[in-house]
Short mmCIF file of C-alpha atoms in Angstrom, two decimals:
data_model
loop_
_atom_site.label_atom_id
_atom_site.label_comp_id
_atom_site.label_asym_id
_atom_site.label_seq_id
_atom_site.Cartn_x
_atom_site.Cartn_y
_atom_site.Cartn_z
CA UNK C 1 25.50 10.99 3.14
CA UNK C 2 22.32 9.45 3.64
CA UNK C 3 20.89 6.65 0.78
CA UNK C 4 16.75 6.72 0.17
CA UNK C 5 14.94 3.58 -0.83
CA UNK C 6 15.30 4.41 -4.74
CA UNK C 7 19.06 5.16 -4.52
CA UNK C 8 19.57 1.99 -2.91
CA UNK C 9 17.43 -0.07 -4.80
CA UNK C 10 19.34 1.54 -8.23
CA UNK C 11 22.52 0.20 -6.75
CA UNK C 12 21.40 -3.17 -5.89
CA UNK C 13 20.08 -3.61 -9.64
CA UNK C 14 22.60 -2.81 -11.20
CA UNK C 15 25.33 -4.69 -9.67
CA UNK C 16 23.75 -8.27 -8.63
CA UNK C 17 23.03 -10.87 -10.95
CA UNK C 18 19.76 -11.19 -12.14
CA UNK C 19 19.58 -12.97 -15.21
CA UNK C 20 16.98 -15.95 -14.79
CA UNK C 21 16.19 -18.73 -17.12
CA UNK C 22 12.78 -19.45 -16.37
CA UNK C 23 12.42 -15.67 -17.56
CA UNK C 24 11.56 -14.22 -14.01
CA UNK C 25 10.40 -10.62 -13.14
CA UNK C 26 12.05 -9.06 -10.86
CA UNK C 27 12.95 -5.43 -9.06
CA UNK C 28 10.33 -2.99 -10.74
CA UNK C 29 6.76 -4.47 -9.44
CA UNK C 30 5.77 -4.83 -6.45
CA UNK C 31 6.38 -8.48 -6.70
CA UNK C 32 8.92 -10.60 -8.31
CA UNK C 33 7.34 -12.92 -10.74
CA UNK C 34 8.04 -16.27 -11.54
CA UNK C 35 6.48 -18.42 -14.16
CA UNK C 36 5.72 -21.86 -13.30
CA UNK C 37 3.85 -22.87 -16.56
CA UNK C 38 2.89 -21.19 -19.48
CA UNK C 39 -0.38 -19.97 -17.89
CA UNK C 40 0.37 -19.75 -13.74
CA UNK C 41 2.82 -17.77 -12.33
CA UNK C 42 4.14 -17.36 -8.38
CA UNK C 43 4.11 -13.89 -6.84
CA UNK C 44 6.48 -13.64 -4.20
CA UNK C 45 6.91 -10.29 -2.17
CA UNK C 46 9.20 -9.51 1.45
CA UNK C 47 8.84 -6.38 3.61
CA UNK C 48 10.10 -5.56 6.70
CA UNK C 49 8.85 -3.33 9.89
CA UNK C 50 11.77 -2.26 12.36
CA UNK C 51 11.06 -0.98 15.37
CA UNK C 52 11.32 3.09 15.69
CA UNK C 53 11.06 3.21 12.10
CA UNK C 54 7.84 1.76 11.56
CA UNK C 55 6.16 0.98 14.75
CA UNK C 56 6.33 2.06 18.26
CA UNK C 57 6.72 -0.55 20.43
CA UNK C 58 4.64 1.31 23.82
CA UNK C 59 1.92 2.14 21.25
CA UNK C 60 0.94 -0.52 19.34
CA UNK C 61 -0.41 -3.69 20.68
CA UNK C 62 0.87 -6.69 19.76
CA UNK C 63 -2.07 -8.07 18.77
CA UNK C 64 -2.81 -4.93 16.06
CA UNK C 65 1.51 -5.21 15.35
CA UNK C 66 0.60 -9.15 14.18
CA UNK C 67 -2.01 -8.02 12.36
CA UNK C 68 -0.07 -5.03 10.59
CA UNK C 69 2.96 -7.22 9.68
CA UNK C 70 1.32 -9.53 7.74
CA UNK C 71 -1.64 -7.42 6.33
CA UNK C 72 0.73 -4.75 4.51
CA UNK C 73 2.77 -7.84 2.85
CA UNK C 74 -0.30 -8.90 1.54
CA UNK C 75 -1.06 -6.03 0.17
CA UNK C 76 1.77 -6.53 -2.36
CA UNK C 77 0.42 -9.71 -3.37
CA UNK C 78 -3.35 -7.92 -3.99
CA UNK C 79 -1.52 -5.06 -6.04
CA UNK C 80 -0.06 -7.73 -8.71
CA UNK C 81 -4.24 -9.14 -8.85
CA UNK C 82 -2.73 -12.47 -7.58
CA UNK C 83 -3.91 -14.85 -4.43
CA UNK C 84 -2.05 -15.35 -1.91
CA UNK C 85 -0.91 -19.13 -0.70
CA UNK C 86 1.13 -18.62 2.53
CA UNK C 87 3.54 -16.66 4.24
CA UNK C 88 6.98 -17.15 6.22
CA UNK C 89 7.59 -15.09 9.25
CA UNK C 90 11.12 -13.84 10.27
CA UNK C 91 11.52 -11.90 13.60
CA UNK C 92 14.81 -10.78 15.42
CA UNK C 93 13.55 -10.77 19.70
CA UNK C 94 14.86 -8.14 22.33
CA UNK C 95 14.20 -8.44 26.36
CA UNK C 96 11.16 -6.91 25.64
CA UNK C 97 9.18 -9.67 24.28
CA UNK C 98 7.73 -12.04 26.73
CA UNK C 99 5.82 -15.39 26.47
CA UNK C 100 2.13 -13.35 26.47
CA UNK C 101 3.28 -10.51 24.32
CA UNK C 102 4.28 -13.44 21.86
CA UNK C 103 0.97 -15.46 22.10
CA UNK C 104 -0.80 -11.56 21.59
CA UNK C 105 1.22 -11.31 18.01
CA UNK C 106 0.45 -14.31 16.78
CA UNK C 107 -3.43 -14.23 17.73
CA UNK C 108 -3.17 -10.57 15.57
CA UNK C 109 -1.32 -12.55 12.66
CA UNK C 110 -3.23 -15.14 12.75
CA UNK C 111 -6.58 -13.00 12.53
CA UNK C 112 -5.00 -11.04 8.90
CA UNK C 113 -4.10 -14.98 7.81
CA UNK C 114 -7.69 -15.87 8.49
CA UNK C 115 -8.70 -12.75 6.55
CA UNK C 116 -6.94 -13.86 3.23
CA UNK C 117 -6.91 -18.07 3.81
CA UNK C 118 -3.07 -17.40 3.83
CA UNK C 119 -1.16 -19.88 6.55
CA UNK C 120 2.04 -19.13 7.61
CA UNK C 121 4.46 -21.90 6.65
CA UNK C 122 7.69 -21.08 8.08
CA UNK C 123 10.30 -18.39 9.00
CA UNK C 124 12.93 -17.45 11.56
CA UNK C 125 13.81 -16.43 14.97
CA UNK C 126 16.69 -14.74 16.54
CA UNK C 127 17.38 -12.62 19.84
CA UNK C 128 19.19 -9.37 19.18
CA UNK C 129 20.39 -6.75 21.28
CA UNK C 130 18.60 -4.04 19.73
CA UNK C 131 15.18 -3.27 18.10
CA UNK C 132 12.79 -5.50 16.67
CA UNK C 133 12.67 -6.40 13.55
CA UNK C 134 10.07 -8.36 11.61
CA UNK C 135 9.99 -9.63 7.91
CA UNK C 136 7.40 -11.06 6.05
CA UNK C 137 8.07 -13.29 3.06
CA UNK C 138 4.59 -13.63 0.94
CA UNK C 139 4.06 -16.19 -1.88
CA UNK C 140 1.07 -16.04 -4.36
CA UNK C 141 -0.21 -17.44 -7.33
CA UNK C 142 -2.20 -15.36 -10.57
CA UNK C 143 -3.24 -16.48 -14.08
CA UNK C 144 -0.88 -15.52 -16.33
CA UNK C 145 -3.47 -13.32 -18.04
CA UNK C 146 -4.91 -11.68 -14.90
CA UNK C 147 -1.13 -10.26 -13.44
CA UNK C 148 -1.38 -6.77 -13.54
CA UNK C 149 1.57 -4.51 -13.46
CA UNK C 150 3.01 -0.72 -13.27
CA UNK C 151 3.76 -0.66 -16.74
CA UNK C 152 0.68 -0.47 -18.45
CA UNK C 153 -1.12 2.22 -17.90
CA UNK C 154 -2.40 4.21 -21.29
CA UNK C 155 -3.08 7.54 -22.26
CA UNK C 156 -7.10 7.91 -21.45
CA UNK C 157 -6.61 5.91 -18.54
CA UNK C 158 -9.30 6.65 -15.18
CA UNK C 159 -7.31 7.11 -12.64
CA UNK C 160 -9.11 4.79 -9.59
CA UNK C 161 -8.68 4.36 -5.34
CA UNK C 162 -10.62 2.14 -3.58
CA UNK C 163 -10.24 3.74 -0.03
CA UNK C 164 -10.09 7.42 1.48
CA UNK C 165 -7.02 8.80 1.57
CA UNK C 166 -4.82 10.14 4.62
CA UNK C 167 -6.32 8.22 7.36
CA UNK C 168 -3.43 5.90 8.31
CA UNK C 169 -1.42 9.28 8.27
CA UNK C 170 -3.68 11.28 10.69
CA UNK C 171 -3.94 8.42 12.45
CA UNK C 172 0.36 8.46 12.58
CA UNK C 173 -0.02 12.59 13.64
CA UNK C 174 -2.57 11.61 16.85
CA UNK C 175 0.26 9.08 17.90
CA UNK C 176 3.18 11.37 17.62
CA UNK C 177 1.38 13.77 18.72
CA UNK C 178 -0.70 13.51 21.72
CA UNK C 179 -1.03 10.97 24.83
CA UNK C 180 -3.77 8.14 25.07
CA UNK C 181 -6.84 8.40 25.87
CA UNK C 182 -8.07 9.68 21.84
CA UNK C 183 -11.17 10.91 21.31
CA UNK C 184 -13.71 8.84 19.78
CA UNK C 185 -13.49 10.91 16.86
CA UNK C 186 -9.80 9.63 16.34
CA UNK C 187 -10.38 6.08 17.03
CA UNK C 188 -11.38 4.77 13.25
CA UNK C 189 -8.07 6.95 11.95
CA UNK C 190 -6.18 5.12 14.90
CA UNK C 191 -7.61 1.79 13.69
CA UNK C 192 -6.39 2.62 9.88
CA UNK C 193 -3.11 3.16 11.23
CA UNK C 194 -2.76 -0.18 12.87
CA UNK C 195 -5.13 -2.72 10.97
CA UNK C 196 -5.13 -1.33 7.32
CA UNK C 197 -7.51 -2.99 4.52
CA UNK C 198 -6.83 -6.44 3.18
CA UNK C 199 -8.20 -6.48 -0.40
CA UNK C 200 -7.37 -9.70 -1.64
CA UNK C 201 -11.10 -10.50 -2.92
CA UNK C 202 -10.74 -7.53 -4.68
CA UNK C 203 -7.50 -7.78 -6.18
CA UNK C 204 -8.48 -10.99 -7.93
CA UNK C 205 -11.88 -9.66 -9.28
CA UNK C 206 -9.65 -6.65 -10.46
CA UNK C 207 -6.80 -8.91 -11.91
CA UNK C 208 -9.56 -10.77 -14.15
CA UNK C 209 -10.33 -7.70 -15.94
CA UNK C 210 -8.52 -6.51 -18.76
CA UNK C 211 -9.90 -2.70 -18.89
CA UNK C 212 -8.47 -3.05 -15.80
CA UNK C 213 -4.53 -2.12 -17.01
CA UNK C 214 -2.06 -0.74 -14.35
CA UNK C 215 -2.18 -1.41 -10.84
CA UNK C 216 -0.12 -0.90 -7.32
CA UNK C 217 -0.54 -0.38 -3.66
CA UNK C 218 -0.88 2.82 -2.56
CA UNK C 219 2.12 2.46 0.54
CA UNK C 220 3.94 6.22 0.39
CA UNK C 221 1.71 8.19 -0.49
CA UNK C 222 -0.31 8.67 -3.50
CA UNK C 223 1.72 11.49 -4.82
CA UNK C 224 4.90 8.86 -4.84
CA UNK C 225 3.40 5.71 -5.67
CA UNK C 226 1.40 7.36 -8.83
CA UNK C 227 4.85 8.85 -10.02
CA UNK C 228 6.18 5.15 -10.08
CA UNK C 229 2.91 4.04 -12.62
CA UNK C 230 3.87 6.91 -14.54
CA UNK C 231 7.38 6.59 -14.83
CA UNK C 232 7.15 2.50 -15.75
CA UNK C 233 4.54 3.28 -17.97
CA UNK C 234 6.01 6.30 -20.50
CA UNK C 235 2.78 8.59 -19.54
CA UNK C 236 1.53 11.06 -17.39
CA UNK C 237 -1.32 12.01 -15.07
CA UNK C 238 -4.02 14.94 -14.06
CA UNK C 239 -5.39 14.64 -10.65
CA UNK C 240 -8.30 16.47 -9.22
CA UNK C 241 -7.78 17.38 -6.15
CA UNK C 242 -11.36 18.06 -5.21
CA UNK C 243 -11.67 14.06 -6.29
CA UNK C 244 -9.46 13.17 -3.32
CA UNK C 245 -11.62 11.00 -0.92
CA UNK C 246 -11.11 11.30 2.67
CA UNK C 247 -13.00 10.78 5.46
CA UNK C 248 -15.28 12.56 8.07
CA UNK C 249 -12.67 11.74 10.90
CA UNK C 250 -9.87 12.68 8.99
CA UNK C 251 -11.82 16.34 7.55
CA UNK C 252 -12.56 16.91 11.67
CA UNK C 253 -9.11 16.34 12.72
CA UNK C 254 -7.57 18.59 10.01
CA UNK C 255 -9.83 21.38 10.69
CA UNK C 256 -9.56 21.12 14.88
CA UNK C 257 -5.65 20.84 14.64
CA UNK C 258 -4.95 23.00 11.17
CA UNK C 259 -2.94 20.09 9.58
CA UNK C 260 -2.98 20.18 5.43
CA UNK C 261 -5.29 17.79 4.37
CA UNK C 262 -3.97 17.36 1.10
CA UNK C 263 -0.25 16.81 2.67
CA UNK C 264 -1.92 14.03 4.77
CA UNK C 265 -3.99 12.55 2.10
CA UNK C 266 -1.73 13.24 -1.02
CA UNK C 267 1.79 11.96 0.94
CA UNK C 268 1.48 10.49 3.98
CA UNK C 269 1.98 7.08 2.88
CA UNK C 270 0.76 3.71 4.57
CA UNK C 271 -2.55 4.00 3.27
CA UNK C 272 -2.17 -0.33 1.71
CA UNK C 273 -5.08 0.49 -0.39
CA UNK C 274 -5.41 -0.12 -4.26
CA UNK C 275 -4.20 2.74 -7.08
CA UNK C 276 -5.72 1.35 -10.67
CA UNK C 277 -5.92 2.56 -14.27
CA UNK C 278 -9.01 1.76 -16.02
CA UNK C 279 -9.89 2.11 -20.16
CA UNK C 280 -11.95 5.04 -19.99
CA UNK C 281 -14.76 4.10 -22.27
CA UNK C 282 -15.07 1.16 -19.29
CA UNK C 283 -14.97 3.54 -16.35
CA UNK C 284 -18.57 4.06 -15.66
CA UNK C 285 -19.44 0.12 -15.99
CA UNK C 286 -16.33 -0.68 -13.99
CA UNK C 287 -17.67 1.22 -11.25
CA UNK C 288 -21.51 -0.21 -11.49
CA UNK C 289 -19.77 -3.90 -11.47
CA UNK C 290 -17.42 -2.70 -8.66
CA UNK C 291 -19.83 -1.89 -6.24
CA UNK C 292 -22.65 -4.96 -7.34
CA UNK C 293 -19.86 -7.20 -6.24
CA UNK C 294 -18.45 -5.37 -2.80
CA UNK C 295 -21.15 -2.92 -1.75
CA UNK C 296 -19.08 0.22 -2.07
CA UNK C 297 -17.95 2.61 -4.80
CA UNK C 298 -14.25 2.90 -6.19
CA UNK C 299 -13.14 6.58 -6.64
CA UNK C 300 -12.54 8.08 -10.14
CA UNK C 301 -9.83 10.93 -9.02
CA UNK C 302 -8.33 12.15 -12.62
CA UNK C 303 -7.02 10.55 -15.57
CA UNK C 304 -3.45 9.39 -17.56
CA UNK C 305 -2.23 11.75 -20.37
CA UNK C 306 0.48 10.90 -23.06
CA UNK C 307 2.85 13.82 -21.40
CA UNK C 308 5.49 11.46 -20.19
CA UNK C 309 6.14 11.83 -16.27
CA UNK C 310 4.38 14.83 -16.16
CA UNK C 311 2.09 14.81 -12.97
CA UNK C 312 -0.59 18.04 -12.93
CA UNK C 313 -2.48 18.44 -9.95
CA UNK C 314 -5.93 20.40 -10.83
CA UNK C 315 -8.76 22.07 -8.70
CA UNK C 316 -12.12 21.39 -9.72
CA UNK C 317 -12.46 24.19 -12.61
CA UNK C 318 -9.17 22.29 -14.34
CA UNK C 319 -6.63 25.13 -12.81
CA UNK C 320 -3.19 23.46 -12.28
CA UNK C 321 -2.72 24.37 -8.76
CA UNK C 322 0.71 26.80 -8.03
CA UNK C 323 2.13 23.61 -5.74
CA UNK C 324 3.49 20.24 -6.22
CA UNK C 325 3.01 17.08 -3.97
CA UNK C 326 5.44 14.26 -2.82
CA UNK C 327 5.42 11.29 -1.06
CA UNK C 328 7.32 9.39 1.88
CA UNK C 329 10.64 9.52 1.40
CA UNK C 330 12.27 6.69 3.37
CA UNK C 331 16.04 6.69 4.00
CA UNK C 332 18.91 5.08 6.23
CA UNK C 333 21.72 6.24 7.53
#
């Protein structure tokens, strides 16, 4: 019998220690947190990419794999509102990785540690007989004050994304799906696929608000990643699907190849953009500030309701729609 990410996660926290005296946050966030003062905290997050799993090796180039690694650790960091300071870098080597494909990595990890003035300071290397393997070790820093977690969302909540939906997915289909050259059309969902967003700037603009209440980054899919704001919080959630932004590239490969839209957009994970909750009576400033500072607008795509865990998926007249939504479900044998 196979074990998903939740089941083993369940069995991990239950039977290690984790009892800390400097009263340390851990499994639960998408960071562990650990106090250093009574106003700073670290933020400290670790993913991994495997080979097969998460990347194919003939179709990403090193230089856009570099650039992944590091960029969807980061995101972590940005969901918590904190800044990063540095990362380490672990990586297990096969025969396939030469000197160049090496120097091609690092010029790609080096580009997302320019990005967020994050330097890597350390890691590991080891040769292995069988796929890659690559983890990322983040450490950050956030105001005590400005740390936002899943936990505190509220009943009245707007329900916020910073980034279309579903393009890092589509991008995923083209790739499984169909042989280089893409069209020009399928480049920029391509591009999402391999170099996703790096909000860190707005991350720590978000963190300093406190209207701004719940936050997380959006990395399996909204319809998964909402359910774990809901379920940490106590509350539920409406979401308009006729809110759900996605782009012109996206809409045009959805309607040429007849894929769902809303399965790509709604669950198709990877999207490392920004899921907030936001006081309602602030919603409409929040997004005039928002967009005075970075030049674009957030989108408003529904709203928390007291109904614990319930998640209701509405069309634009406020019929609950006959169908339900989930996200990536990632397992191991």
């Amino acid at each position: 019998m196979n074990l998903d990410e939740i089941e083993i996660i369940r069995i991990l926290s239950q039977n290690t220690f984790q009892k800390s005296a400097q009263k340390a946050e851990g499994i639960g966030d998408d960071c562990a947190i650990i106090p250093v003062s009574d106003s700073e905290s670290w933020v400290v997050s670790t993913d991994m990419l495997m080979e097969g799993s998460h990347f194919l090796f003939d179709q990403i180039s090193p230089q856009e794999l570099g650039y992944k690694t590091l960029a969807v650790n980061i995101s972590d960091i940005s969901a918590m509102g904190a800044t990063p300071l540095g990362s380490f870098l672990s990586i297990a080597v096969n025969h396939k990785i030469d000197q160049k494909w090496m120097e091609n990595f690092s010029m790609g990890y080096n580009k997302a540690s320019e990005i967020c003035a994050t330097p890597l300071l350390g890691g590991d290397t080891v040769s292995t007989s069988g796929e890659i393997a690559l983890n990322v070790t983040v450490i950050g820093k956030s105001n005590n004050q400005h740390i936002k977690r899943r936990n505190t969302a509220q009943p009245g909540d707007a329900i916020f994304v910073l980034n279309d939906l579903g393009d890092s997915a589509g991008g995923l289909r083209i790739i499984q799906t169909q042989p280089r050259p893409y069209f020009p059309e399928q480049i920029p969902l391509i591009q999402r696929h391999y170099t996703p967003p790096i909000l860190v700037q707005e991350a720590q603009w978000l963190g300093s608000l406190p209207e701004v209440h719940a936050m997380m980054d959006i990395s399996d899919g909204i319809a998964k990643d909402l359910r774990h704001i809901l379920q940490a919080s106590g509350v539920g959630a409406e979401i308009n699907i006729s809110k759900i932004p996605t782009s012109t590239s996206l809409q045009t490969l959805c309607k040429k190849k007849g894929y769902d839209i809303l399965e790509l957009a709604l669950c198709g994970g990877e999207d490392y953009t920004l899921l907030i909750t936001v006081e309602n009576n602030f919603k409409d400033k929040f997004s005039s500030l928002f967009y005075k500072k970075f030049g674009y607008l957030p989108y408003c795509i529904g709203h928390i309701t007291p109904y614990a865990e319930k998640l209701c998926w509405i069309d634009n007249q406020g019929v609950p729609l006959n169908r339900d939504f989930y996200g990536y479900i990632h397992e191991t044998a």
